[in-house]
Each structure stands twice: as structure tokens, then as C-alpha cells.
């Protein structure tokens, strides 16, 4: 995949200002600004893509008026509000807030071919198990799977980069993403209801998680929306 272009960590993003009390000035000497950005800003940007998929599912479930998802949709909306309250504000004076959304969209476009392959596999699996399923329900269930695979990929990415930096600085760091984000792990699959994927699909999904995670590790981010 061609890397996302244009993002160069600002000189203002020092280890201490970036991480605030996350790590000490002394320990920060063992890690680069680039690594710190990849552990903090990259997850924050890509989390916006996951939330966008999650809120799309909520909107679809609401439009379909699925009784079993009414409370679930409310929980997701409240989690989103909590996430926005708890989201770290370290970058507010360094990078325009709109750039998180633009970077999320840029990544989404960059992996669109891979995502389409994933969608085709989800559709095939669903049609194999539920041949009489209406197309609108297939579309809905595909959206759930897209959200879940991106969520899992980002969690794997964060675990990997945070673990690497933790070893470098000798401090066990926690995820930079707010706790509300991790509630999606148990909630998103619930939208599948009584239409689970086949048992064999888990292995295929795991392969796509590794692929998307690999793409996340390669990215460089847009500095402004004119970057190409």
C-alpha cells in the first residue's frame, strides 16, 4: 500500500509535551517523536473511522426499528459521548481537530480494495448460511463485520506499538485510547443478533485483522487536506 503522505511530527511535539505525565523526560530519550505519534495520534485518528462505522450501524439499526438493538444503540451513543469527553487533548494546539477525520477518511480510502475483498467474503458467508436473507439485512450485517474487523485491527495495532515502546523505555504503558473505545469489543458483535457468521469465518477474519493492522503500521498521516 502506498503510505499516507504529508505528516511530519511538529517540533512542538516533544516527548514530554506529547505524553504529558505518561512517561518521564528521562525515559522519553529512548523513544523518538515518530514512535510517540504512532502510539498516540495515529490511534486517535483511526479510532474516528471505527466510531464512524459504529454510528452507521446504530443509525441503520434505528432505521430498521430492531427492538433488540434499541438499548444497544443507546449504550453506543452514550459511549461515544464519554469517549469525546475523555479523549486526550494533547494535540489541540498542534494539529487541527478536523485532521483526525480527514486522516480517518484517507486511511479508509487507502485500504478500500482490501475492505472490498473482506466485504465480498462476508457476503458470501452470509448468503451461504442464510440464502433467503433480504439484501438490506445483508448490507446491515456486512456493516457490523466491517466495524468489528477495523476495531480489532486497531486494538492489535495499539497493543503492538505500545508494547514496543514500553520495552524501549522500561515502563509498561497503557493504551492512549479512552476506556470507552474498548467497550465496543463486546457491543459491536451483539448487532449480529441471531445471524452469526459461520465458525470457519473466524479464521478468515483473523487474517484480515492482521492485514489491516499491517497497513496501520505503515501509514504516514496527512498534514493538511491538500497533501497528496
mmCIF file of C-alpha atoms in Angstrom:
data_model
loop_
_atom_site.group_PDB
_atom_site.id
_atom_site.type_symbol
_atom_site.label_atom_id
_atom_site.label_comp_id
_atom_site.label_asym_id
_atom_site.label_seq_id
_atom_site.Cartn_x
_atom_site.Cartn_y
_atom_site.Cartn_z
ATOM 1 C CA UNK A 1 0.000 0.000 0.000
ATOM 2 C CA UNK A 2 1.254 3.475 -0.798
ATOM 3 C CA UNK A 3 1.885 5.284 2.501
ATOM 4 C CA UNK A 4 -0.301 8.162 3.552
ATOM 5 C CA UNK A 5 1.743 11.244 2.854
ATOM 6 C CA UNK A 6 2.468 14.670 4.261
ATOM 7 C CA UNK A 7 2.642 14.213 8.029
ATOM 8 C CA UNK A 8 5.839 15.305 9.724
ATOM 9 C CA UNK A 9 5.806 15.401 13.559
ATOM 10 C CA UNK A 10 5.960 19.039 14.640
ATOM 11 C CA UNK A 11 8.959 20.361 16.535
ATOM 12 C CA UNK A 12 6.418 21.304 19.218
ATOM 13 C CA UNK A 13 5.660 17.635 19.805
ATOM 14 C CA UNK A 14 8.368 16.885 22.337
ATOM 15 C CA UNK A 15 8.274 13.666 24.303
ATOM 16 C CA UNK A 16 7.168 15.411 27.498
ATOM 17 C CA UNK A 17 4.566 17.732 25.964
ATOM 18 C CA UNK A 18 3.177 14.942 23.825
ATOM 19 C CA UNK A 19 2.748 12.413 26.584
ATOM 20 C CA UNK A 20 2.341 14.860 29.494
ATOM 21 C CA UNK A 21 2.621 12.639 32.580
ATOM 22 C CA UNK A 22 2.538 9.460 30.501
ATOM 23 C CA UNK A 23 6.273 8.932 30.665
ATOM 24 C CA UNK A 24 9.143 10.814 32.265
ATOM 25 C CA UNK A 25 11.535 13.104 30.418
ATOM 26 C CA UNK A 26 14.372 10.708 31.149
ATOM 27 C CA UNK A 27 12.612 7.641 29.793
ATOM 28 C CA UNK A 28 11.416 9.578 26.726
ATOM 29 C CA UNK A 29 15.011 9.794 25.493
ATOM 30 C CA UNK A 30 14.744 6.141 24.488
ATOM 31 C CA UNK A 31 11.901 6.747 22.062
ATOM 32 C CA UNK A 32 11.500 9.010 19.030
ATOM 33 C CA UNK A 33 8.798 11.570 18.372
ATOM 34 C CA UNK A 34 7.722 9.463 15.406
ATOM 35 C CA UNK A 35 7.123 6.487 17.685
ATOM 36 C CA UNK A 36 5.220 8.617 20.157
ATOM 37 C CA UNK A 37 2.991 9.949 17.392
ATOM 38 C CA UNK A 38 2.348 6.410 16.185
ATOM 39 C CA UNK A 39 1.338 5.373 19.686
ATOM 40 C CA UNK A 40 -0.915 8.345 20.347
ATOM 41 C CA UNK A 41 -2.109 10.398 17.385
ATOM 42 C CA UNK A 42 -2.407 7.535 14.879
ATOM 43 C CA UNK A 43 -4.795 5.559 17.140
ATOM 44 C CA UNK A 44 -6.835 8.687 17.845
ATOM 45 C CA UNK A 45 -7.213 9.345 14.126
ATOM 46 C CA UNK A 46 -8.071 5.769 13.198
ATOM 47 C CA UNK A 47 -10.467 5.445 16.130
ATOM 48 C CA UNK A 48 -12.581 8.089 14.379
ATOM 49 C CA UNK A 49 -13.000 5.669 11.486
ATOM 50 C CA UNK A 50 -14.113 2.890 13.836
ATOM 51 C CA UNK A 51 -16.581 5.225 15.532
ATOM 52 C CA UNK A 52 -17.919 6.299 12.147
ATOM 53 C CA UNK A 53 -18.640 2.675 11.280
ATOM 54 C CA UNK A 54 -20.163 2.095 14.728
ATOM 55 C CA UNK A 55 -22.502 5.083 14.459
ATOM 56 C CA UNK A 56 -23.507 3.970 10.956
ATOM 57 C CA UNK A 57 -24.594 0.637 12.437
ATOM 58 C CA UNK A 58 -26.556 2.464 15.138
ATOM 59 C CA UNK A 59 -28.317 4.566 12.504
ATOM 60 C CA UNK A 60 -29.135 1.507 10.403
ATOM 61 C CA UNK A 61 -30.484 -0.449 13.388
ATOM 62 C CA UNK A 62 -32.591 2.548 14.383
ATOM 63 C CA UNK A 63 -33.967 2.913 10.851
ATOM 64 C CA UNK A 64 -34.816 -0.784 10.723
ATOM 65 C CA UNK A 65 -36.520 -0.399 14.116
ATOM 66 C CA UNK A 66 -34.957 -3.561 15.509
ATOM 67 C CA UNK A 67 -36.400 -3.855 19.058
ATOM 68 C CA UNK A 68 -33.493 -5.961 20.341
ATOM 69 C CA UNK A 69 -30.983 -3.230 19.453
ATOM 70 C CA UNK A 70 -32.828 -0.251 20.948
ATOM 71 C CA UNK A 71 -30.960 -0.344 24.263
ATOM 72 C CA UNK A 72 -27.731 -1.302 22.499
ATOM 73 C CA UNK A 73 -27.913 1.774 20.281
ATOM 74 C CA UNK A 74 -28.439 3.984 23.329
ATOM 75 C CA UNK A 75 -25.388 2.484 25.033
ATOM 76 C CA UNK A 76 -23.220 3.090 21.951
ATOM 77 C CA UNK A 77 -24.346 6.710 21.721
ATOM 78 C CA UNK A 78 -23.541 7.283 25.378
ATOM 79 C CA UNK A 79 -20.153 5.625 24.929
ATOM 80 C CA UNK A 80 -19.387 7.975 22.060
ATOM 81 C CA UNK A 81 -20.210 10.953 24.275
ATOM 82 C CA UNK A 82 -18.000 9.542 27.034
ATOM 83 C CA UNK A 83 -15.185 8.934 24.565
ATOM 84 C CA UNK A 84 -15.263 12.534 23.347
ATOM 85 C CA UNK A 85 -15.114 13.781 26.933
ATOM 86 C CA UNK A 86 -12.179 11.519 27.828
ATOM 87 C CA UNK A 87 -10.275 11.854 24.540
ATOM 88 C CA UNK A 88 -6.755 13.260 25.164
ATOM 89 C CA UNK A 89 -6.424 16.897 24.075
ATOM 90 C CA UNK A 90 -2.641 16.988 23.718
ATOM 91 C CA UNK A 91 -2.813 17.742 20.005
ATOM 92 C CA UNK A 92 -5.403 20.531 20.112
ATOM 93 C CA UNK A 93 -2.810 23.324 19.818
ATOM 94 C CA UNK A 94 -0.628 21.440 17.340
ATOM 95 C CA UNK A 95 -2.883 19.765 14.776
ATOM 96 C CA UNK A 96 -6.293 20.985 13.634
ATOM 97 C CA UNK A 97 -9.080 18.827 15.037
ATOM 98 C CA UNK A 98 -10.559 18.247 11.572
ATOM 99 C CA UNK A 99 -7.380 16.392 10.604
ATOM 100 C CA UNK A 100 -8.415 13.343 12.652
ATOM 101 C CA UNK A 101 -11.479 12.962 10.476
ATOM 102 C CA UNK A 102 -9.561 13.655 7.264
ATOM 103 C CA UNK A 103 -6.887 11.122 8.177
ATOM 104 C CA UNK A 104 -9.538 8.545 9.032
ATOM 105 C CA UNK A 105 -11.151 9.081 5.635
ATOM 106 C CA UNK A 106 -7.772 8.930 3.911
ATOM 107 C CA UNK A 107 -6.936 5.597 5.512
ATOM 108 C CA UNK A 108 -10.392 4.259 4.675
ATOM 109 C CA UNK A 109 -9.812 5.131 1.028
ATOM 110 C CA UNK A 110 -6.286 3.709 1.059
ATOM 111 C CA UNK A 111 -7.492 0.269 2.204
ATOM 112 C CA UNK A 112 -10.706 0.291 0.162
ATOM 113 C CA UNK A 113 -9.578 -2.559 -2.102
ATOM 114 C CA UNK A 114 -8.753 -4.778 0.860
ATOM 115 C CA UNK A 115 -12.024 -3.841 2.547
ATOM 116 C CA UNK A 116 -13.960 -4.716 -0.582
ATOM 117 C CA UNK A 117 -12.359 -8.167 -0.561
ATOM 118 C CA UNK A 118 -13.407 -8.543 3.057
ATOM 119 C CA UNK A 119 -16.956 -7.414 2.244
ATOM 120 C CA UNK A 120 -17.185 -9.951 -0.576
ATOM 121 C CA UNK A 121 -16.137 -12.713 1.818
ATOM 122 C CA UNK A 122 -18.678 -11.603 4.433
ATOM 123 C CA UNK A 123 -21.455 -11.530 1.841
ATOM 124 C CA UNK A 124 -20.532 -14.988 0.559
ATOM 125 C CA UNK A 125 -20.540 -16.405 4.081
ATOM 126 C CA UNK A 126 -23.890 -14.820 4.948
ATOM 127 C CA UNK A 127 -25.533 -15.945 1.720
ATOM 128 C CA UNK A 128 -24.224 -19.474 2.271
ATOM 129 C CA UNK A 129 -25.796 -19.687 5.715
ATOM 130 C CA UNK A 130 -28.892 -17.559 5.133
ATOM 131 C CA UNK A 131 -29.772 -17.870 1.414
ATOM 132 C CA UNK A 132 -33.159 -16.177 1.852
ATOM 133 C CA UNK A 133 -31.838 -13.153 3.752
ATOM 134 C CA UNK A 134 -33.086 -9.841 2.321
ATOM 135 C CA UNK A 135 -30.432 -7.663 0.725
ATOM 136 C CA UNK A 136 -30.959 -4.802 3.190
ATOM 137 C CA UNK A 137 -30.192 -7.151 6.062
ATOM 138 C CA UNK A 138 -27.090 -8.437 4.301
ATOM 139 C CA UNK A 139 -25.939 -4.833 3.910
ATOM 140 C CA UNK A 140 -26.548 -4.202 7.611
ATOM 141 C CA UNK A 141 -24.708 -7.343 8.768
ATOM 142 C CA UNK A 142 -21.796 -6.564 6.449
ATOM 143 C CA UNK A 143 -21.506 -3.125 8.083
ATOM 144 C CA UNK A 144 -21.328 -4.772 11.507
ATOM 145 C CA UNK A 145 -18.498 -7.016 10.352
ATOM 146 C CA UNK A 146 -16.626 -4.095 8.795
ATOM 147 C CA UNK A 147 -16.764 -2.187 12.067
ATOM 148 C CA UNK A 148 -15.669 -5.190 14.076
ATOM 149 C CA UNK A 149 -12.691 -6.045 11.856
ATOM 150 C CA UNK A 150 -11.437 -2.454 11.933
ATOM 151 C CA UNK A 151 -11.909 -2.284 15.696
ATOM 152 C CA UNK A 152 -9.919 -5.485 16.212
ATOM 153 C CA UNK A 153 -7.215 -4.318 13.799
ATOM 154 C CA UNK A 154 -6.764 -1.024 15.647
ATOM 155 C CA UNK A 155 -6.634 -2.770 19.026
ATOM 156 C CA UNK A 156 -3.934 -5.092 17.686
ATOM 157 C CA UNK A 157 -2.025 -2.120 16.300
ATOM 158 C CA UNK A 158 -2.187 -0.227 19.596
ATOM 159 C CA UNK A 159 -1.112 -3.296 21.565
ATOM 160 C CA UNK A 160 1.854 -3.804 19.252
ATOM 161 C CA UNK A 161 3.174 -0.228 19.172
ATOM 162 C CA UNK A 162 2.559 0.369 22.885
ATOM 163 C CA UNK A 163 4.306 -2.877 23.761
ATOM 164 C CA UNK A 164 7.332 -1.990 21.642
ATOM 165 C CA UNK A 165 7.717 1.461 23.202
ATOM 166 C CA UNK A 166 7.155 0.050 26.690
ATOM 167 C CA UNK A 167 10.152 -2.244 26.166
ATOM 168 C CA UNK A 168 12.271 0.631 24.857
ATOM 169 C CA UNK A 169 11.630 2.931 27.813
ATOM 170 C CA UNK A 170 11.315 0.311 30.543
ATOM 171 C CA UNK A 171 7.841 1.426 31.588
ATOM 172 C CA UNK A 172 4.643 -0.529 30.997
ATOM 173 C CA UNK A 173 2.419 1.933 29.152
ATOM 174 C CA UNK A 174 -1.320 1.679 28.765
ATOM 175 C CA UNK A 175 -3.327 2.371 25.622
ATOM 176 C CA UNK A 176 -3.679 6.021 24.664
ATOM 177 C CA UNK A 177 -7.320 5.439 23.697
ATOM 178 C CA UNK A 178 -10.040 6.147 26.290
ATOM 179 C CA UNK A 179 -11.639 3.163 28.014
ATOM 180 C CA UNK A 180 -14.975 3.851 26.294
ATOM 181 C CA UNK A 181 -13.471 2.746 22.994
ATOM 182 C CA UNK A 182 -12.750 -0.736 24.329
ATOM 183 C CA UNK A 183 -16.390 -1.312 25.252
ATOM 184 C CA UNK A 184 -17.032 -1.738 21.541
ATOM 185 C CA UNK A 185 -15.356 -5.147 21.710
ATOM 186 C CA UNK A 186 -18.362 -6.727 23.400
ATOM 187 C CA UNK A 187 -21.065 -4.489 21.970
ATOM 188 C CA UNK A 188 -20.491 -4.444 18.209
ATOM 189 C CA UNK A 189 -20.905 -8.229 17.724
ATOM 190 C CA UNK A 190 -24.259 -8.011 19.527
ATOM 191 C CA UNK A 191 -25.674 -6.231 16.482
ATOM 192 C CA UNK A 192 -25.429 -9.531 14.583
ATOM 193 C CA UNK A 193 -28.326 -10.824 16.678
ATOM 194 C CA UNK A 194 -29.402 -14.309 15.622
ATOM 195 C CA UNK A 195 -27.391 -14.191 12.397
ATOM 196 C CA UNK A 196 -23.829 -15.147 13.406
ATOM 197 C CA UNK A 197 -21.126 -15.820 10.839
ATOM 198 C CA UNK A 198 -20.026 -19.390 10.186
ATOM 199 C CA UNK A 199 -17.460 -20.980 12.501
ATOM 200 C CA UNK A 200 -14.968 -21.168 9.659
ATOM 201 C CA UNK A 201 -15.204 -17.404 9.098
ATOM 202 C CA UNK A 202 -13.279 -16.629 12.293
ATOM 203 C CA UNK A 203 -10.001 -17.795 10.771
ATOM 204 C CA UNK A 204 -10.536 -15.671 7.658
ATOM 205 C CA UNK A 205 -11.467 -12.654 9.747
ATOM 206 C CA UNK A 206 -8.272 -13.108 11.763
ATOM 207 C CA UNK A 207 -6.237 -12.945 8.564
ATOM 208 C CA UNK A 208 -7.874 -9.636 7.627
ATOM 209 C CA UNK A 209 -7.225 -8.247 11.103
ATOM 210 C CA UNK A 210 -3.516 -8.926 10.585
ATOM 211 C CA UNK A 211 -3.647 -7.321 7.142
ATOM 212 C CA UNK A 212 -5.370 -4.135 8.295
ATOM 213 C CA UNK A 213 -3.079 -3.939 11.314
ATOM 214 C CA UNK A 214 -0.102 -4.153 8.969
ATOM 215 C CA UNK A 215 -1.462 -1.256 6.909
ATOM 216 C CA UNK A 216 -1.856 0.812 10.079
ATOM 217 C CA UNK A 217 1.790 0.243 10.933
ATOM 218 C CA UNK A 218 2.861 1.634 7.564
ATOM 219 C CA UNK A 219 0.858 4.821 7.438
ATOM 220 C CA UNK A 220 2.048 8.383 7.495
ATOM 221 C CA UNK A 221 -0.647 10.953 8.044
ATOM 222 C CA UNK A 222 -1.935 13.941 6.142
ATOM 223 C CA UNK A 223 -0.642 17.288 7.331
ATOM 224 C CA UNK A 224 -3.428 19.111 5.516
ATOM 225 C CA UNK A 225 -6.175 18.127 3.137
ATOM 226 C CA UNK A 226 -4.094 19.270 0.136
ATOM 227 C CA UNK A 227 -1.415 16.672 0.809
ATOM 228 C CA UNK A 228 -1.129 14.003 -1.888
#
